[in-house]
PDB file of C-alpha atoms in Angstrom:
ATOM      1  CA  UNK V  17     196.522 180.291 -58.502  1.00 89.00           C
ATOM      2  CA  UNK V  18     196.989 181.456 -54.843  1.00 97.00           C
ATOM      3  CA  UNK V  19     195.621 184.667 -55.448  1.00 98.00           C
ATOM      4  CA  UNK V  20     192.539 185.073 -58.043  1.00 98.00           C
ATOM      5  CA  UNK V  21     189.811 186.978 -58.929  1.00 98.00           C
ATOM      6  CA  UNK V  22     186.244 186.095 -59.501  1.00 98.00           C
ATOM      7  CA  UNK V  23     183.275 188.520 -60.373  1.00 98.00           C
ATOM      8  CA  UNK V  24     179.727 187.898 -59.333  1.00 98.00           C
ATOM      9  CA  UNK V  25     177.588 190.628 -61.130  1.00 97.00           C
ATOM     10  CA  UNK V  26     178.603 194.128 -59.861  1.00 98.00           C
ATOM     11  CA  UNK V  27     180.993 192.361 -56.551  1.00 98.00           C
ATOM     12  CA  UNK V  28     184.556 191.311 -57.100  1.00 98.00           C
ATOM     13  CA  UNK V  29     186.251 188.462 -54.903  1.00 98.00           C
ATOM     14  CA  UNK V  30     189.557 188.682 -54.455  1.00 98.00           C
ATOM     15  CA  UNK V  31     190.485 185.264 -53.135  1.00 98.00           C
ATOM     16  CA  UNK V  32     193.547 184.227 -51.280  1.00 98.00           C
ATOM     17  CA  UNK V  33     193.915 180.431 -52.148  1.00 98.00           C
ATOM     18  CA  UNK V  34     197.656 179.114 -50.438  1.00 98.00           C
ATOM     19  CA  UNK V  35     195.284 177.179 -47.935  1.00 97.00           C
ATOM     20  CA  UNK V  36     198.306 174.441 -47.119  1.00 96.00           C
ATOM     21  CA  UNK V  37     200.598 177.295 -45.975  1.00 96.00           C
ATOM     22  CA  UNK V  38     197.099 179.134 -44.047  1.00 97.00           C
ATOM     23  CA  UNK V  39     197.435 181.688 -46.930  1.00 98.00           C
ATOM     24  CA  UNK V  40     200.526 183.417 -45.851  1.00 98.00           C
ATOM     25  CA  UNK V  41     201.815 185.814 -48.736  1.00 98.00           C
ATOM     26  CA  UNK V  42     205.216 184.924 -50.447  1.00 98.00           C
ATOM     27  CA  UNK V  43     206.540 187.770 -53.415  1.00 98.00           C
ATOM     28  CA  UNK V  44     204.947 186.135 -56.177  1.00 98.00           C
ATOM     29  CA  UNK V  45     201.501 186.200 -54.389  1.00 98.00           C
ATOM     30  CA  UNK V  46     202.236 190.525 -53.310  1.00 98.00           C
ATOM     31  CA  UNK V  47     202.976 190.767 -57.325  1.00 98.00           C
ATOM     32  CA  UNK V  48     200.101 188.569 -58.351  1.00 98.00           C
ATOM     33  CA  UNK V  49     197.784 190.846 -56.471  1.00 98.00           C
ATOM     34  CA  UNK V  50     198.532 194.013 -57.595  1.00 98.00           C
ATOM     35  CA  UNK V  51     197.821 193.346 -61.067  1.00 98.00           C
ATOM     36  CA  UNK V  52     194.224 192.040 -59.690  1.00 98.00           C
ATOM     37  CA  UNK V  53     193.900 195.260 -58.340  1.00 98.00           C
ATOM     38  CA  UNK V  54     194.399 196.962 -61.500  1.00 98.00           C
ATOM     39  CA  UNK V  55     191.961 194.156 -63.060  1.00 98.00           C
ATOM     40  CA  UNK V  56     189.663 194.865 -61.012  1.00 98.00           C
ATOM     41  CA  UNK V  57     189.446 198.296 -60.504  1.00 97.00           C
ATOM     42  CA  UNK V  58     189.630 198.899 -64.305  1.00 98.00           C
ATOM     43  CA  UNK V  59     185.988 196.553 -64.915  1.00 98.00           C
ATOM     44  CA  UNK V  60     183.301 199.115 -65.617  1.00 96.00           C
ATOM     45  CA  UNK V  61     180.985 196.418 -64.000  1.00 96.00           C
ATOM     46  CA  UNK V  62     182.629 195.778 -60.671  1.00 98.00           C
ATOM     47  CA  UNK V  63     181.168 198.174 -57.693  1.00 98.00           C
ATOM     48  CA  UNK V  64     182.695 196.833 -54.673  1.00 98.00           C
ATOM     49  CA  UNK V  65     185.286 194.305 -54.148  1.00 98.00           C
ATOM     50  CA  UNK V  66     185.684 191.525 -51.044  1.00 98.00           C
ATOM     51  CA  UNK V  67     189.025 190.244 -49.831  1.00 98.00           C
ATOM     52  CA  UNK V  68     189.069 186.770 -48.379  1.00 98.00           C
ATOM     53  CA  UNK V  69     189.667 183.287 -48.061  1.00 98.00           C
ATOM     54  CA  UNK V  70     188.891 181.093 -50.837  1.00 98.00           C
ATOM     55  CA  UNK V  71     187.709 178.305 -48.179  1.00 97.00           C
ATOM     56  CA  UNK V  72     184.801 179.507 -46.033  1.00 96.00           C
ATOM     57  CA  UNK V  73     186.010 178.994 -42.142  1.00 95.00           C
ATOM     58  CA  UNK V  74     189.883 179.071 -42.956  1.00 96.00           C
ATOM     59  CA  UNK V  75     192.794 181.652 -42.145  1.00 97.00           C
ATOM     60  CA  UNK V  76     192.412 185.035 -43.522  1.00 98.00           C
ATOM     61  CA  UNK V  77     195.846 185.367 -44.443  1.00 98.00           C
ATOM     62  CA  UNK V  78     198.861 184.440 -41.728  1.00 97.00           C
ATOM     63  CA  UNK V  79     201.216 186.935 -42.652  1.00 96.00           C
ATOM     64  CA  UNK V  80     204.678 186.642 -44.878  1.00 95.00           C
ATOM     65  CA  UNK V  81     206.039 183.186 -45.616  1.00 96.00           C
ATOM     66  CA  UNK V  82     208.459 183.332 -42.489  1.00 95.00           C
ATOM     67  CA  UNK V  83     210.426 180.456 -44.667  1.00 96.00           C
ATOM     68  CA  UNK V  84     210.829 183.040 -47.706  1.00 97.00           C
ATOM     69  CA  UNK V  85     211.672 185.607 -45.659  1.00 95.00           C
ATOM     70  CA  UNK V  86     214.488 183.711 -43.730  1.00 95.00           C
ATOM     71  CA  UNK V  87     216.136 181.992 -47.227  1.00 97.00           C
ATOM     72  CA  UNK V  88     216.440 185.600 -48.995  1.00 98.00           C
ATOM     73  CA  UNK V  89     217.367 187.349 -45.871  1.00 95.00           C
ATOM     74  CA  UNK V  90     220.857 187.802 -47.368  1.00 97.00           C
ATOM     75  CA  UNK V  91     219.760 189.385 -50.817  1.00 98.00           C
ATOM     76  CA  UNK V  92     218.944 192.852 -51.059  1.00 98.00           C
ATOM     77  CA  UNK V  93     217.676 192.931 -54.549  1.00 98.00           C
ATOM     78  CA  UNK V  94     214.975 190.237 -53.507  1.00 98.00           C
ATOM     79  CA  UNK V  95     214.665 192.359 -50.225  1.00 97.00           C
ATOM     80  CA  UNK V  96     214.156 195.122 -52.218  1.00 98.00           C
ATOM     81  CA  UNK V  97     211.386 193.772 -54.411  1.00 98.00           C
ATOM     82  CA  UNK V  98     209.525 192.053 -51.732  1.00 97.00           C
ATOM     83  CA  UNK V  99     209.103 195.438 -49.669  1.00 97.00           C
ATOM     84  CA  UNK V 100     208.261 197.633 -53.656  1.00 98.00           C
ATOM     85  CA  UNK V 101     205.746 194.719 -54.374  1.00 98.00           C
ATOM     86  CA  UNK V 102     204.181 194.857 -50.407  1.00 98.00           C
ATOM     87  CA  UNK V 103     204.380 198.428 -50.349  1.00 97.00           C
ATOM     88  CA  UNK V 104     202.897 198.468 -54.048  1.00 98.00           C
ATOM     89  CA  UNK V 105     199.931 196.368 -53.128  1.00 98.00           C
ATOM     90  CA  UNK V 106     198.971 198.714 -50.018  1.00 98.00           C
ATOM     91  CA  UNK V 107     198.877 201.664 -51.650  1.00 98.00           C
ATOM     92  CA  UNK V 108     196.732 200.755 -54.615  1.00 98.00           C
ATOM     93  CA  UNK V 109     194.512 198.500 -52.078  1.00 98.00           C
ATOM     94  CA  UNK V 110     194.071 201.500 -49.570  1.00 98.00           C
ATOM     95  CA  UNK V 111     193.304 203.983 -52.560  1.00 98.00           C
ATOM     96  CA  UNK V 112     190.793 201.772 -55.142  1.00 98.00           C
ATOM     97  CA  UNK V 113     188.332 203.367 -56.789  1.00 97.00           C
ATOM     98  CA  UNK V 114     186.087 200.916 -55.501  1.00 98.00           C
ATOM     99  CA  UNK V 115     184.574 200.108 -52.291  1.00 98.00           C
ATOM    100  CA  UNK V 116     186.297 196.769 -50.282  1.00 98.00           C
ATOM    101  CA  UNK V 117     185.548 194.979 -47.480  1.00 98.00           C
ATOM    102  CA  UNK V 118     187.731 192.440 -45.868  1.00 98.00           C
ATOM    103  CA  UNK V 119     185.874 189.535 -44.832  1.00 98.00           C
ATOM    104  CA  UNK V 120     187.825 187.636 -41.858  1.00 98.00           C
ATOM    105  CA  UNK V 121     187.075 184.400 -40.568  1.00 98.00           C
ATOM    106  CA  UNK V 122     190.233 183.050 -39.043  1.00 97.00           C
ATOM    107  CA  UNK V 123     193.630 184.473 -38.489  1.00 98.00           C
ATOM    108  CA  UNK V 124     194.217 187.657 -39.702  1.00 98.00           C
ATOM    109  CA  UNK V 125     198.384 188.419 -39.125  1.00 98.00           C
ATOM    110  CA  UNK V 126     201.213 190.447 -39.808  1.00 97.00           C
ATOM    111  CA  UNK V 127     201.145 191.183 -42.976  1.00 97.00           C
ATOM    112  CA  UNK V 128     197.318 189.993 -43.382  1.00 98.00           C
ATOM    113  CA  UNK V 129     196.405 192.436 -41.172  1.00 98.00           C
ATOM    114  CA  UNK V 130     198.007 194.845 -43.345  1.00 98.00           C
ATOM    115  CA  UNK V 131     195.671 193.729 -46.310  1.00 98.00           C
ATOM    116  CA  UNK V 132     192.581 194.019 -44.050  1.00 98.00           C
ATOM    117  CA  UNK V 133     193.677 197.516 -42.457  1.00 98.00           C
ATOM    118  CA  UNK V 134     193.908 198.791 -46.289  1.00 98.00           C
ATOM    119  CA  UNK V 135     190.246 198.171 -47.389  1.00 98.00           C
ATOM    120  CA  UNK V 136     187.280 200.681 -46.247  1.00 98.00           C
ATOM    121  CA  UNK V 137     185.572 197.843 -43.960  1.00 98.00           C
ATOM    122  CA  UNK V 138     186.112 194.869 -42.058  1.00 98.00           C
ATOM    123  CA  UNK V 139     184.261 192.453 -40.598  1.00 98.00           C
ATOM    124  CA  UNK V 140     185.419 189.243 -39.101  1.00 98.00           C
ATOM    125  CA  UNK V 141     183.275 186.089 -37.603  1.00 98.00           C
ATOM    126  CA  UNK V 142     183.509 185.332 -33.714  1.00 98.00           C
ATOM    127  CA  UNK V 143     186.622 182.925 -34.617  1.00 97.00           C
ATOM    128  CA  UNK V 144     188.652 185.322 -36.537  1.00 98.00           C
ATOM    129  CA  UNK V 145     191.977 186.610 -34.730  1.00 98.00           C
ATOM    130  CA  UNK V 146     194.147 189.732 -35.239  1.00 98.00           C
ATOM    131  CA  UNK V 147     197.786 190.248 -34.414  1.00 98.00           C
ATOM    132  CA  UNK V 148     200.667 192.117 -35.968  1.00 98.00           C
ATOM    133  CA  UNK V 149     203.993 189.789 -34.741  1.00 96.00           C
ATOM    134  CA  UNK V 150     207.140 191.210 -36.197  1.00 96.00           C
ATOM    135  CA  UNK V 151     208.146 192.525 -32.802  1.00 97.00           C
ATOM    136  CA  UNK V 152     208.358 188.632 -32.508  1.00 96.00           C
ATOM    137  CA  UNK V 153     210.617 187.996 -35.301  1.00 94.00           C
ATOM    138  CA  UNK V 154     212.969 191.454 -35.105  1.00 95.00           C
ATOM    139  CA  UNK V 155     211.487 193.148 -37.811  1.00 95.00           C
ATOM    140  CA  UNK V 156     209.966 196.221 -38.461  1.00 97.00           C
ATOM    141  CA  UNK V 157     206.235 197.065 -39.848  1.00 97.00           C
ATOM    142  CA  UNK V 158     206.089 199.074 -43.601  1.00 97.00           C
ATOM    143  CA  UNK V 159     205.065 202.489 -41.889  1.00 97.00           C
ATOM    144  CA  UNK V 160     202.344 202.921 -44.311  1.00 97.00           C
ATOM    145  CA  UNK V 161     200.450 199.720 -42.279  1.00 98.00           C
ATOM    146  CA  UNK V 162     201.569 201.701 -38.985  1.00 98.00           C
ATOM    147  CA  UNK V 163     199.407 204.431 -39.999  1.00 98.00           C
ATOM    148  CA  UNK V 164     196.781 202.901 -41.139  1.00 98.00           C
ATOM    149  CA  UNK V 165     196.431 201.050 -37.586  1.00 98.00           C
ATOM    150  CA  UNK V 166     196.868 204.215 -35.840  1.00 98.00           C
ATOM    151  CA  UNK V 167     194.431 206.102 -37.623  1.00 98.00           C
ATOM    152  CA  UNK V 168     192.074 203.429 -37.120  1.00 98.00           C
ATOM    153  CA  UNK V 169     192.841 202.299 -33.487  1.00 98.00           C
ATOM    154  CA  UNK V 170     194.669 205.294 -31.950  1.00 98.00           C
ATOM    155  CA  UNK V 171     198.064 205.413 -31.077  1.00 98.00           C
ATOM    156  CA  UNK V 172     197.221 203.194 -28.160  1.00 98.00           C
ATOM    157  CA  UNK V 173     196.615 200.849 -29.066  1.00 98.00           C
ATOM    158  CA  UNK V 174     198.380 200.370 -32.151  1.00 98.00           C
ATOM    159  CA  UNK V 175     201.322 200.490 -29.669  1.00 98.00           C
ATOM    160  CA  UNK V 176     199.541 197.758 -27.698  1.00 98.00           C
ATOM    161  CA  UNK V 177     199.309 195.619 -30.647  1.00 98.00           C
ATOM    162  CA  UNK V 178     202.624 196.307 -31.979  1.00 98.00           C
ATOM    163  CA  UNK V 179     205.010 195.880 -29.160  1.00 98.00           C
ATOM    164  CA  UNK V 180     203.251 193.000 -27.929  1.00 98.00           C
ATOM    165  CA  UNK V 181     202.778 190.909 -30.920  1.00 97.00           C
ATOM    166  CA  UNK V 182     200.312 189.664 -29.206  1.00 97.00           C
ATOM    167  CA  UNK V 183     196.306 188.020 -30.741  1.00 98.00           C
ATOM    168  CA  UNK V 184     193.330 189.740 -30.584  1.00 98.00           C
ATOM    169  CA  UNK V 185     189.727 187.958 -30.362  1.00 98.00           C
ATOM    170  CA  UNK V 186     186.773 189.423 -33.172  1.00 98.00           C
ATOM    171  CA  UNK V 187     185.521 190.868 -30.052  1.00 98.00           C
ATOM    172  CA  UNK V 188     188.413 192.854 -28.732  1.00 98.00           C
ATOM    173  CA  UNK V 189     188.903 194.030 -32.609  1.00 98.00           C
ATOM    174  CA  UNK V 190     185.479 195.338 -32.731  1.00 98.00           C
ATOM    175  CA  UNK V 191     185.748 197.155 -29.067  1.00 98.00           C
ATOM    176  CA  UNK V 192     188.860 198.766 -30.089  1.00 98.00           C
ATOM    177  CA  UNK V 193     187.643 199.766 -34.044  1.00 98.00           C
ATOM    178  CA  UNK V 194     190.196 197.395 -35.724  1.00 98.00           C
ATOM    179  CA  UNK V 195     186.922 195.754 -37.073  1.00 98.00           C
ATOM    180  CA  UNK V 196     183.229 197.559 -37.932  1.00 98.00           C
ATOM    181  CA  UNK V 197     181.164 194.641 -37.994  1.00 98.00           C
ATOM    182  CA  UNK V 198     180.818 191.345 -36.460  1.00 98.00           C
ATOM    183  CA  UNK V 199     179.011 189.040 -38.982  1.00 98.00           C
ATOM    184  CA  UNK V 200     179.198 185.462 -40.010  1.00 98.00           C
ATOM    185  CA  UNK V 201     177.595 186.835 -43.309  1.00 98.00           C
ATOM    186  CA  UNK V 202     179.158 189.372 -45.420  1.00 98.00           C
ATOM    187  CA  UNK V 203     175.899 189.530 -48.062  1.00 98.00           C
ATOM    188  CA  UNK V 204     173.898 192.234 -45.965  1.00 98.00           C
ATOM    189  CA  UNK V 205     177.187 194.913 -46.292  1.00 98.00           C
ATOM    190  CA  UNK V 206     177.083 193.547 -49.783  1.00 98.00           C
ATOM    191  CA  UNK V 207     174.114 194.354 -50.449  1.00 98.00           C
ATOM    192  CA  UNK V 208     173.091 197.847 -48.563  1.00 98.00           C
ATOM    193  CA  UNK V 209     176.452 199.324 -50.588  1.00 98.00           C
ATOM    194  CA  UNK V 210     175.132 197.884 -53.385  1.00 98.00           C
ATOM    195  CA  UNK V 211     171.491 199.540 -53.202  1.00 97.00           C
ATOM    196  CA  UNK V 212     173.551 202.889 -52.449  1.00 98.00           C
ATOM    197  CA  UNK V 213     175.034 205.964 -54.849  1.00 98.00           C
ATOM    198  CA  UNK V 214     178.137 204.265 -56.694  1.00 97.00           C
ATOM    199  CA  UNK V 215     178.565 207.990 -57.167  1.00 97.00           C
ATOM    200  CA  UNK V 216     177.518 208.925 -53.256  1.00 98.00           C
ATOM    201  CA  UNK V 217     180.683 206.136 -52.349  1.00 98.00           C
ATOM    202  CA  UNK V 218     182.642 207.003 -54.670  1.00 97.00           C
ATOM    203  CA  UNK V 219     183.352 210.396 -53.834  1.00 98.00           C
ATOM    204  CA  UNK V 220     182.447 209.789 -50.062  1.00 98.00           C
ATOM    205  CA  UNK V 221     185.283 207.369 -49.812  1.00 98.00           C
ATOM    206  CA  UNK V 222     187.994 210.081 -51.606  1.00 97.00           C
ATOM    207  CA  UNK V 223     186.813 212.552 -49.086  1.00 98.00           C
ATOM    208  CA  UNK V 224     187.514 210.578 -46.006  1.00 98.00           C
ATOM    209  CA  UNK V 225     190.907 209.992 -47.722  1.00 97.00           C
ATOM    210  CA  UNK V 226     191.822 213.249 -47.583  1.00 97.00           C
ATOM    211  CA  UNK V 227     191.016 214.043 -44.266  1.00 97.00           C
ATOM    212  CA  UNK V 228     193.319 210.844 -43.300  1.00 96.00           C
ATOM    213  CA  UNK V 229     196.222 212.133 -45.356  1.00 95.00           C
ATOM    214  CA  UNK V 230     196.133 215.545 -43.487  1.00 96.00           C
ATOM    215  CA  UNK V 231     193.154 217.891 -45.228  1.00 98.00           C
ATOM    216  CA  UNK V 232     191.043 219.618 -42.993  1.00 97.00           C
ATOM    217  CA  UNK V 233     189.059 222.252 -45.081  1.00 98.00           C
ATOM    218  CA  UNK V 234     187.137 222.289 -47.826  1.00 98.00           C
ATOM    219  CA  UNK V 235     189.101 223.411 -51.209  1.00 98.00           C
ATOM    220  CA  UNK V 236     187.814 224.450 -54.866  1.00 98.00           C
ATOM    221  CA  UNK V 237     188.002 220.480 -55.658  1.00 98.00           C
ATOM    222  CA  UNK V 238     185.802 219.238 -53.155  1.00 98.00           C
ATOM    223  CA  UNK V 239     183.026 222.227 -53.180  1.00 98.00           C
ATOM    224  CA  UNK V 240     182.922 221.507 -57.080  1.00 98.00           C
ATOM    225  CA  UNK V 241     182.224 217.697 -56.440  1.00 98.00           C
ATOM    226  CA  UNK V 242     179.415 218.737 -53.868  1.00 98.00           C
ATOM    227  CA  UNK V 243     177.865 221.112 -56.026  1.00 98.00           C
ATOM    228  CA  UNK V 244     177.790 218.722 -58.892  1.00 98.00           C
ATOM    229  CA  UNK V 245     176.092 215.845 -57.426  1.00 98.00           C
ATOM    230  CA  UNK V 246     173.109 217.859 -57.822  1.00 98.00           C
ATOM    231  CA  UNK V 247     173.010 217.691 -61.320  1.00 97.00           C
ATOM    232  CA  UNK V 248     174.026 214.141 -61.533  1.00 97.00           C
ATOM    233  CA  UNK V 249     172.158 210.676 -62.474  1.00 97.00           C
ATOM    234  CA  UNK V 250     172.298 209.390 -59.122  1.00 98.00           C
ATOM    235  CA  UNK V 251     171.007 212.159 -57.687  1.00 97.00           C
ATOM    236  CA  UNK V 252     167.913 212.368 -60.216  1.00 98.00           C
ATOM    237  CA  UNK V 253     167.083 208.833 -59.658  1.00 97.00           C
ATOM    238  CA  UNK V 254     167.631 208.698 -55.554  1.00 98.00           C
ATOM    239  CA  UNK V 255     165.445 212.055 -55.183  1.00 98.00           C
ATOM    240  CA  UNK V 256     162.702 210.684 -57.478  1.00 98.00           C
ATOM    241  CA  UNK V 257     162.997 207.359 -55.551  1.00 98.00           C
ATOM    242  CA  UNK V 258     162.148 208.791 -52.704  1.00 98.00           C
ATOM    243  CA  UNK V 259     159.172 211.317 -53.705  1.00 98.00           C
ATOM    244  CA  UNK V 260     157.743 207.837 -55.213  1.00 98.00           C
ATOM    245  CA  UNK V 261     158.235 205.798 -52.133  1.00 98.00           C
ATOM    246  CA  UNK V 262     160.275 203.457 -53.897  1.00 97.00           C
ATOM    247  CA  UNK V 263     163.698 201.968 -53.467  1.00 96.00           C
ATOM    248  CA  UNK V 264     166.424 203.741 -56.090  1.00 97.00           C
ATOM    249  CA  UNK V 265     167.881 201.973 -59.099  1.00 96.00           C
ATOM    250  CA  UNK V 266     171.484 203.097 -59.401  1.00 94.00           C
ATOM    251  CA  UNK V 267     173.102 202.583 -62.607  1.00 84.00           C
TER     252      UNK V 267
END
């Protein structure tokens, strides 16, 4: 399979596997992975999920399969299922219940960079590159992506990056926040969200969602969720944890 899942205890790995073809996405793959998504984000287990290669060292993901893309051009039902199943993907990606990180080792393009601008975190190694090219090919980027660069980047730069096309080194990502972290390992990340509140995340992540999509005040909703984390498990446990100089157990 070119896309898969695999679960290691509480962490999901979604793996991108087209390695001959440097793991650019084709429709079947954008279809493929948004039934992972629901897979995923329906195990009761599963507490964060990593997007990456399946081949330690090799491309993230090098965008659309240019060769798809050019043989359909002229059908607009394929057209139009290609951009429902890309747009499809994004939306569920950038609003999982879960935690992700996007773990980037090589290239990371077009529509790649798309997957990696929906999850909460990414880090990429010293060789990993970032670009967004269809100002290259005369195409236009799914404005959902666009905003997601901008509110991560500024508008800046995500006009930098957009009308040039151009590559970005792991180290002019991480000046410019397109990355968080530069790491050859992802396990530490793994593991300090894993020794946090699944709870604490949880709702942490929703909140910073809705500032993003335009909320800038508190409303009945989220003063109810504050108030009740004080009467929750994690709370009990990560309060007694601490009193008891211990490290918390979060269920």
């Amino acid at each position: 399979m070119t896309v898969r899942l695999e679960i290691d205890g509480a962490v999901g790995h979604l793996l991108i596997d087209r390695l001959d073809q440097r793991n650019a996405f084709n429709l079947a793959m954008w279809e493929a992975m948004s039934a992972l998504l629901d897979e995923a984000e329906a195990n009761p287990e599963l507490r964060l999920l990593v997007l990456r290669s399946a081949k330690a060292g090799t491309s993230f993901c090098a965008g659309a399969d240019i060769k798809e893309l050019l043989a359909n051009k002229d059908d607009p039902e394929w057209r139009a299922a290609n951009q429902a199943a890309i747009n499809t993907v994004q939306f569920k990606l950038t609003r999982l219940k879960l935690p992700t990180i996007a773990f980037v080792e090589g290239d990371c393009i077009g529509g790649g960079c798309g997957l990696a601008l929906a999850c909460d975190l990414r880090i990429a190694t010293a060789k990993a590159r970032f670009g967004i090219t269809p100002a290259k090919l005369g195409l236009v980027y799914p404005f959902h992506d666009v905003k997601l660069l901008t509110d991560l980047v500024g508008p800046g730069q995500a006009k930098r990056i957009l009308f040039t096309g151009g590559l970005l080194d792991a180290e002019e990502a991480l000046r410019i926040g397109l990355v968080e972290l530069l790491s050859e390992d992802a396990a530490p990340m793994i593991q300090a969200i894993l020794a946090a509140s699944p709870h604490s995340i949880r709702e942490s992540k929703k909140f910073v969602r809705r500032a993003l999509d335009g909320q800038d005040a508190d409303d009945e909703d989220t003063l109810r969720i504050f108030a009740e984390a004080f009467t929750g498990a994690d709370f009990l446990e990560g309060t007694t944890a601490f009193v008891q100089k211990r490290k918390p157990e979060f269920r």
